[in-house]
Short mmCIF file of C-alpha atoms in Angstrom, two decimals:
data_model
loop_
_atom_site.label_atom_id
_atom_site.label_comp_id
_atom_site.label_asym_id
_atom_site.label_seq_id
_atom_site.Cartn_x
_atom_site.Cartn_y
_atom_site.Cartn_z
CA UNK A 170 18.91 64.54 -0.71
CA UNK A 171 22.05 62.42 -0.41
CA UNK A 172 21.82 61.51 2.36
CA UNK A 173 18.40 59.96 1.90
CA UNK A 174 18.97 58.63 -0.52
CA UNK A 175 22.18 56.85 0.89
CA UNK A 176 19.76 55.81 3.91
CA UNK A 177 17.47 53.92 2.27
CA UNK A 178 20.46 52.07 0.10
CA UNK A 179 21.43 51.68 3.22
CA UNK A 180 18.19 50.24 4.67
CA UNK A 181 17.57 48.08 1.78
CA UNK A 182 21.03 46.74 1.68
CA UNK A 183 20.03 45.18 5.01
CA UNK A 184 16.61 43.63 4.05
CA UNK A 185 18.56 42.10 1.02
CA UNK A 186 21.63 40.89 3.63
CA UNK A 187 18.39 39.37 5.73
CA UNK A 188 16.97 37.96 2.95
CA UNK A 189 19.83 36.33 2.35
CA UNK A 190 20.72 34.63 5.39
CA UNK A 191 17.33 33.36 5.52
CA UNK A 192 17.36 31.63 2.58
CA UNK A 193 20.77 30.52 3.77
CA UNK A 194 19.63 28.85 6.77
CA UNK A 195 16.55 27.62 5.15
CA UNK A 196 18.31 25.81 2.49
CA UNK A 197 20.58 24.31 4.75
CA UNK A 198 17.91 23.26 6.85
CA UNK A 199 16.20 21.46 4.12
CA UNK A 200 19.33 19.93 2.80
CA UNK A 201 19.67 18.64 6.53
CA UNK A 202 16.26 16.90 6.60
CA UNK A 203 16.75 15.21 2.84
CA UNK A 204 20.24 13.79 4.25
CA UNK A 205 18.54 13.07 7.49
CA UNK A 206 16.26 10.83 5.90
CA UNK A 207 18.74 9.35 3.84
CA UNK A 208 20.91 8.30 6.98
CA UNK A 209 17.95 6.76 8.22
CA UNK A 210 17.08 4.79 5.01
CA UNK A 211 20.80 3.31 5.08
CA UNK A 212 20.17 2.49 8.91
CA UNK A 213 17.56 0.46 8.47
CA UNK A 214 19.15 -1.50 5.50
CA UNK A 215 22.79 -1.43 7.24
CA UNK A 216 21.66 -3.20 10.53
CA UNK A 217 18.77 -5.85 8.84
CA UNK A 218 21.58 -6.51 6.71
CA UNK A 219 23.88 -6.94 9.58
CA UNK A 220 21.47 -8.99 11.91
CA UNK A 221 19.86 -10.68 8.57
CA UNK A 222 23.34 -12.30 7.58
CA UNK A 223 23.78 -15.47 9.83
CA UNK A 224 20.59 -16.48 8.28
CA UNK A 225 21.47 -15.70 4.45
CA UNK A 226 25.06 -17.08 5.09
CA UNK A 227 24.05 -20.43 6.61
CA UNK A 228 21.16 -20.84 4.10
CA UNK A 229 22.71 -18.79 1.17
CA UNK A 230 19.73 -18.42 -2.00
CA UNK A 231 17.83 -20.93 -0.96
CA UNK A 232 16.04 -19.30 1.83
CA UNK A 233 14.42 -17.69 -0.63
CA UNK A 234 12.97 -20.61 -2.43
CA UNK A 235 12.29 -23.20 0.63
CA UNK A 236 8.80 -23.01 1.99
CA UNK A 237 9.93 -25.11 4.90
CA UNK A 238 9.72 -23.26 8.22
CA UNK A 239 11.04 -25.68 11.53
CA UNK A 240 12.43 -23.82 14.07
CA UNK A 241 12.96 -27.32 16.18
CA UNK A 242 15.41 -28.51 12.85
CA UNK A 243 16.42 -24.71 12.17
CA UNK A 244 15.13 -25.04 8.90
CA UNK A 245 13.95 -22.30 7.49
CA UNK A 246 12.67 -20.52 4.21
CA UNK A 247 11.16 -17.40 3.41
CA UNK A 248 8.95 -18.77 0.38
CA UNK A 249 5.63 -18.82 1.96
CA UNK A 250 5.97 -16.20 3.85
CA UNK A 251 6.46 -13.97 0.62
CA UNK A 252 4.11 -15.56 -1.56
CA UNK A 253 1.81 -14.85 1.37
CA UNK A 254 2.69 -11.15 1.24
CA UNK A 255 2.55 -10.93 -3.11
CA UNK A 256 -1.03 -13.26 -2.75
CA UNK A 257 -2.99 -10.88 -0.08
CA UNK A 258 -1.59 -7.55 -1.56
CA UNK A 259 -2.23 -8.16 -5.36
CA UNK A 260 -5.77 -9.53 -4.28
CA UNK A 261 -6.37 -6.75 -1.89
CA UNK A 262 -5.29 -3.84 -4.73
CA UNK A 263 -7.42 -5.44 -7.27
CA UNK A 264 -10.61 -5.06 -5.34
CA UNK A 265 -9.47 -1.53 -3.59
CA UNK A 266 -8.70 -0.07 -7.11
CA UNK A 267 -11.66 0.06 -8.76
CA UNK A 268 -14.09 0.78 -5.18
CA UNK A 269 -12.01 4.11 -4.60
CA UNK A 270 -11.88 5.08 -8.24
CA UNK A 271 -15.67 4.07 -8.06
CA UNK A 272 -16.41 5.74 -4.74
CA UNK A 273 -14.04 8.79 -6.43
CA UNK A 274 -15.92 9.60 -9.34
CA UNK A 275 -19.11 9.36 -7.17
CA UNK A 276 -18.24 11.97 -4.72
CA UNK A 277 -16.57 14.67 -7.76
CA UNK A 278 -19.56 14.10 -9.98
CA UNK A 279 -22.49 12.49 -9.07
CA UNK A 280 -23.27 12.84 -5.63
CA UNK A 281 -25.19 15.52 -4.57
CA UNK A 282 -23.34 18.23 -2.91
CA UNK A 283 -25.04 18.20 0.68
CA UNK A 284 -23.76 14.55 0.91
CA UNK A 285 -20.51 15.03 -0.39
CA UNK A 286 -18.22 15.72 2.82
CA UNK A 287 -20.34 13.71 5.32
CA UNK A 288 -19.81 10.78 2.87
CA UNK A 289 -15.99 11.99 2.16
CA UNK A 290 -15.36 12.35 6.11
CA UNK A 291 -16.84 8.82 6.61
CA UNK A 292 -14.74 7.02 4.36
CA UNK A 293 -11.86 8.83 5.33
CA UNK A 294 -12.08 8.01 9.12
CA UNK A 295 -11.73 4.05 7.86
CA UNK A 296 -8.02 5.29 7.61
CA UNK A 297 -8.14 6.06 11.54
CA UNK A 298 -9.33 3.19 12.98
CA UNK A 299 -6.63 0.79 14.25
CA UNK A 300 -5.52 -2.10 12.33
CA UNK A 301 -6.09 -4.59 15.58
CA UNK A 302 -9.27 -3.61 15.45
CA UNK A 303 -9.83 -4.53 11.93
CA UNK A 304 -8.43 -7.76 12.74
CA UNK A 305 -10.62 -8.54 15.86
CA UNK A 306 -13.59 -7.33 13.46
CA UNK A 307 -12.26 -9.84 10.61
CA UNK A 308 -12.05 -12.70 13.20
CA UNK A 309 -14.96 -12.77 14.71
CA UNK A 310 -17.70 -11.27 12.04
CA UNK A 311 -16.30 -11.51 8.93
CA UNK A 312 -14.58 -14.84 8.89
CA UNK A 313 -17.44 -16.53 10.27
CA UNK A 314 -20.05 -15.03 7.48
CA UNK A 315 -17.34 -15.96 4.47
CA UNK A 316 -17.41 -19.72 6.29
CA UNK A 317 -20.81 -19.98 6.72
CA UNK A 318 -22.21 -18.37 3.29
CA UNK A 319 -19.57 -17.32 0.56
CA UNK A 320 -17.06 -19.62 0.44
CA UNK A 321 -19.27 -22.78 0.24
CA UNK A 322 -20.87 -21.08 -2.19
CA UNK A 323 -17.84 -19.99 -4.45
CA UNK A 324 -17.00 -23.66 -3.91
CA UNK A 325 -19.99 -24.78 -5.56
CA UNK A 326 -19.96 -22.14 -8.24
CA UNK A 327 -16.59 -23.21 -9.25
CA UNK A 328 -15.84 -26.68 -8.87
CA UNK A 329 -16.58 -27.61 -12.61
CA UNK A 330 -13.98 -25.40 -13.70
CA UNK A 331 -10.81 -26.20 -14.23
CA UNK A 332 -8.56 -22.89 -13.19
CA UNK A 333 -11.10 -21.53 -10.77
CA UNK A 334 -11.36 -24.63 -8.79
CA UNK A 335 -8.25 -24.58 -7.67
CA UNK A 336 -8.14 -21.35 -6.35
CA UNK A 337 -11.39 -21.34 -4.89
CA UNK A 338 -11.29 -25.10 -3.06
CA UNK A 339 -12.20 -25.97 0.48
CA UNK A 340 -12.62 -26.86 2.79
CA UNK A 341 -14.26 -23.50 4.42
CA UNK A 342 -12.24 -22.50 7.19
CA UNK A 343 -13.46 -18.67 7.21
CA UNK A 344 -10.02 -17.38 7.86
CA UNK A 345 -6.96 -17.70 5.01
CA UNK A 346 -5.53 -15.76 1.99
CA UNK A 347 -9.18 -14.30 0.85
CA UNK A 348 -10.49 -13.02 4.05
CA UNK A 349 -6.84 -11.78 5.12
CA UNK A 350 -7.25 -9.89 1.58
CA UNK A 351 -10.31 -8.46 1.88
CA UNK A 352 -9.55 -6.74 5.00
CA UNK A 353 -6.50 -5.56 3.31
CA UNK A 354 -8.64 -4.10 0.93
CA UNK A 355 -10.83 -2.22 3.13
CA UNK A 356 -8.10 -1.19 5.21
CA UNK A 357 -6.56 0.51 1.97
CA UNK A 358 -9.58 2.28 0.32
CA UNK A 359 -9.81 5.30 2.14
CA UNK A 360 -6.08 6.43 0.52
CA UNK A 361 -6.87 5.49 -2.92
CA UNK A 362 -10.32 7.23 -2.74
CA UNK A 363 -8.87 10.12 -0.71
CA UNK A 364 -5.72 10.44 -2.98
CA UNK A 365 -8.15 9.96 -6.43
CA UNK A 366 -10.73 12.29 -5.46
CA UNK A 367 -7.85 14.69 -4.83
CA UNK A 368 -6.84 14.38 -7.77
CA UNK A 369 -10.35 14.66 -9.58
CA UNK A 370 -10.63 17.83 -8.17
CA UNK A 371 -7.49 19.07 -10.10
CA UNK A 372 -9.01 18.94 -13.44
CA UNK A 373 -9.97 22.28 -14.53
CA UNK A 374 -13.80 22.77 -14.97
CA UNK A 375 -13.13 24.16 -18.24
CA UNK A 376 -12.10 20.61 -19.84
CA UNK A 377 -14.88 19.17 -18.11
CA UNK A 378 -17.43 21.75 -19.30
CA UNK A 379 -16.32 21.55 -22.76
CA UNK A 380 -17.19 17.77 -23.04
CA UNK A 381 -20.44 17.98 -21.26
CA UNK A 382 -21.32 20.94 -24.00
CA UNK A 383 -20.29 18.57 -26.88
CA UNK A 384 -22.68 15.98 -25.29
CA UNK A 385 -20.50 13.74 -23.67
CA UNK A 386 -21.61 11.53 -20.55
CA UNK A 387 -20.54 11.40 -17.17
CA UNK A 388 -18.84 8.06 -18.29
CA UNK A 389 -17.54 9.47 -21.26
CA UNK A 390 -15.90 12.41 -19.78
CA UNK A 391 -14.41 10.69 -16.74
CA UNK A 392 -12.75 8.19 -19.74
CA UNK A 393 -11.89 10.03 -21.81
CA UNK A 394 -10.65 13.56 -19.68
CA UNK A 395 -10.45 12.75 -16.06
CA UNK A 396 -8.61 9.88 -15.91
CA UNK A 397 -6.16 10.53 -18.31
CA UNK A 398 -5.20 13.57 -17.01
CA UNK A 399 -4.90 12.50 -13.61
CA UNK A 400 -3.64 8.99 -13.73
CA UNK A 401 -0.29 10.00 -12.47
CA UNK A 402 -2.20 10.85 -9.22
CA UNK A 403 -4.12 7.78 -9.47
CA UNK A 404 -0.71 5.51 -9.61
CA UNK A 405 0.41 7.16 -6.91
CA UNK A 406 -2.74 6.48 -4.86
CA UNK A 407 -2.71 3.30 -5.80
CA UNK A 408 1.03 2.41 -4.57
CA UNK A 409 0.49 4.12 -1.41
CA UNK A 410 -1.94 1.52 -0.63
CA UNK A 411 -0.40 -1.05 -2.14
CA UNK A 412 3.05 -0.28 0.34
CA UNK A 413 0.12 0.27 3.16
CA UNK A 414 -1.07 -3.56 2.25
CA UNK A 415 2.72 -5.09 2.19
CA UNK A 416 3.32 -4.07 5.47
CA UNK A 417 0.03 -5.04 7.11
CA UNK A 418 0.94 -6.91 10.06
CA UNK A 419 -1.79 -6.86 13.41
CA UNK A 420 -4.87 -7.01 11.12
CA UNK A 421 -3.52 -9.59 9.18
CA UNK A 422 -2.31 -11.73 11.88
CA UNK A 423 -5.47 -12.45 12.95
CA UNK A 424 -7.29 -13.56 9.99
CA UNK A 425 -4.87 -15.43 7.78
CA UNK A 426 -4.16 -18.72 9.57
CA UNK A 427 -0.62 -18.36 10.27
CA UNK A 428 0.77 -21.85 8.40
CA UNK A 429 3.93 -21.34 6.95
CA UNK A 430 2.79 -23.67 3.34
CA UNK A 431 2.12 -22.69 0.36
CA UNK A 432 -1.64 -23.64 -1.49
CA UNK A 433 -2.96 -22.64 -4.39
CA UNK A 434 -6.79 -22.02 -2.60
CA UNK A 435 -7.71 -17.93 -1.72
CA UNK A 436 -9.49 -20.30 1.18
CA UNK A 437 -6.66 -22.38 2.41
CA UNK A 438 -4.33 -20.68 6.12
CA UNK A 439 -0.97 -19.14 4.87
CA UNK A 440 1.65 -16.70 6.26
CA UNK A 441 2.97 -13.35 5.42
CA UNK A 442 6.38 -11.68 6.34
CA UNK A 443 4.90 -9.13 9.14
CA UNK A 444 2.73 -11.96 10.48
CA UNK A 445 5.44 -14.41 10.78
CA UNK A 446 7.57 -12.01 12.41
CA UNK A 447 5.27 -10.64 14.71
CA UNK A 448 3.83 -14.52 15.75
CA UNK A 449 7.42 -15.41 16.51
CA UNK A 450 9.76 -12.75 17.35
CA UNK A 451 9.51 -12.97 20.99
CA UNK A 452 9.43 -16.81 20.93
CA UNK A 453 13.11 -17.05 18.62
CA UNK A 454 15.42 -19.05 20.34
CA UNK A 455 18.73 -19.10 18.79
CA UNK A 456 21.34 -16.76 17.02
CA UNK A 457 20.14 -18.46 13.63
CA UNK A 458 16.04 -18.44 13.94
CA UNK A 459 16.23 -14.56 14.99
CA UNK A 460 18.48 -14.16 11.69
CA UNK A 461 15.83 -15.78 9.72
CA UNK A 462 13.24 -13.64 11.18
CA UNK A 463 15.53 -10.59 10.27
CA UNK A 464 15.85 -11.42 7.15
CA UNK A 465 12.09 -11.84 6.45
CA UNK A 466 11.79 -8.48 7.33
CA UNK A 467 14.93 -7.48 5.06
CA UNK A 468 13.26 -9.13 1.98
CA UNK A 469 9.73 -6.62 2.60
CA UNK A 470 11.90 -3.92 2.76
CA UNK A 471 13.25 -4.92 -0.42
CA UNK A 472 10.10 -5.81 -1.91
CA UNK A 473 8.31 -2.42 -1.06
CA UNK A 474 11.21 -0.60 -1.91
CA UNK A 475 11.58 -2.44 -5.61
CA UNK A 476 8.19 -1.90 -6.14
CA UNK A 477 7.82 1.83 -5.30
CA UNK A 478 10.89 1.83 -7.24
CA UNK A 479 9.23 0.34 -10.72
CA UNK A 480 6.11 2.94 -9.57
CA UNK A 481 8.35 5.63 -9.47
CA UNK A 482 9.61 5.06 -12.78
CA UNK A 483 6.29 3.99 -14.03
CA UNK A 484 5.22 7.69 -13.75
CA UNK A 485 7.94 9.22 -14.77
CA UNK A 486 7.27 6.61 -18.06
CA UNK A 487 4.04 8.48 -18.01
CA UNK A 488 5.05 12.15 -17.37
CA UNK A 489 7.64 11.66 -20.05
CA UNK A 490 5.17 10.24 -22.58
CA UNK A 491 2.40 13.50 -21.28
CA UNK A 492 5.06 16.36 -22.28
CA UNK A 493 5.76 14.33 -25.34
#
């Protein structure tokens, strides 16, 4: 009986001893990756800093708020480039938002269940289709129709206005800030809708259930018991496309005009930071206009990083204010 029992101490010594140095190696493993991707992070800063610095040196703060762009007088300033960027992106988010949550709530409630995934799977392959080919599509079909029909109109509609005619004033060139954002936006619906019907599906039927029984409606419950209990999900969907639309650069290219100038028009050409450095990278001549073209791409990774930053502790904000 002893020694039995001393066997299987024995044997379960060693499954602990295994269990042990698995969970050894696994933790160090993941420790690995998270410093991994740290190194990498400081990389990436470390040598735009590095190759950025010429440019910020020679130019100091006012690179950030010159809109001229000259290579031929190496003058150069980031300003329209980055209110190019901030322009398309806060345009493009403000008519993704409220499709996906739309398109959302239509595939979790209202749609009927034999359409669900084929309707699901078709919005979701947007998100696989290259962003060149957006861009070709945006160039030659959709630029064309906003020339030849919406933008004369919105010109019209608005002129009398004071605010809105401004931002809506021709001439109709078909390409610019609007159409660049509207491609943004479709280009960034399938994650918010993907991410927000994810989320949707979290709630537990229970909550649901109970409002329907006290007579809520569909709109009612999705107010009122949906979307607050998911909204941290929601943010979350909604900065991933938002850092998706910053970063936008072969799609964009094609369709915004590429003039480094700043207008107040949604109709009139402008620039963005990945557009202006993919347009001129492999034409930089000179120590300083590759600096300058470095440092464009320094400031968007300090813009997407600030701004996932204030998202980040948007939801926490939010969590806190939940548990509370």
């Amino acid at each position: 009986m002893t020694l039995v029992i001393q066997g299987a101490d024995s044997a379960r010594g060693k499954v602990v001893r295994r269990f042990a140095l698995t969970d050894a190696v696994f933790h160090g493993v993941s420790r690995a990756a998270a410093i991994l991707v740290l190194v990498l992070l400081s990389g990436v800063a470390i040598s735009l800093v590095v190759g950025a610095w010429p440019a910020l040196s020679t130019f100091g703060l006012s690179f950030l708020v010159t809109e001229s762009w000259n290579p031929v007088t190496e003058k150069f300033g980031a300003l329209a480039p980055i209110y190019g960027t901030l322009v398309t992106s806060a345009i493009a988010i403000l008519i993704a938002v409220p499709i996906g949550i739309g398109i959302a709530v239509f595939l979790t409630e209202l749609c009927p269940r034999p359409l669900r995934r084929p309707i699901g799977i078709a919005v979701e392959l947007l998100a696989g289709i290259p962003s060149i080919i957006y861009g070709i599509w945006g160039l030659f079909v959709l630029a064309p129709f906003l020339q030849a029909t919406i933008q004369p109109f919105m010109i019209s509609i608005f002129s009398d206005i004071p605010v809105l005619s401004s931002l809506f004033a021709g001439p109709p060139y078909g390409i610019g800030m609007l159409t660049s954002a509207l491609i943004l936006a479709i280009m960034v619906l399938p994650f918010i809708t993907s991410i927000t019907k994810d989320v949707f599906d979290t709630v537990p039927a229970v909550l649901k259930e109970s409002a329907y029984g006290i007579g809520c409606t569909t709109w009612e419950v999705m107010r009122s018991i949906v979307i607050p209990y998911t909204r941290v999900g929601i943010m979350g969907g909604v900065m991933l496309g938002l850092g998706r639309a910053l970063g936008e650069t072969m799609a964009v290219t094609f369709v915004i005009g590429n003039a480094h100038r700043i207008s107040a028009s949604f109709f009139a050409p402008a620039t963005t930071i990945s557009a202006s450095i993919a347009n001129e990278f492999t034409e930089a001549d000179g120590e300083l206009y590759t600096s300058s073209l470095i440092a464009l791409g320094l400031i968007l990774f300090l813009i997407t990083f600030l701004i996932l930053a204030l998202a980040r502790y948007m939801l926490m904000r939010i969590e806190s204010k939940t548990g509370a």
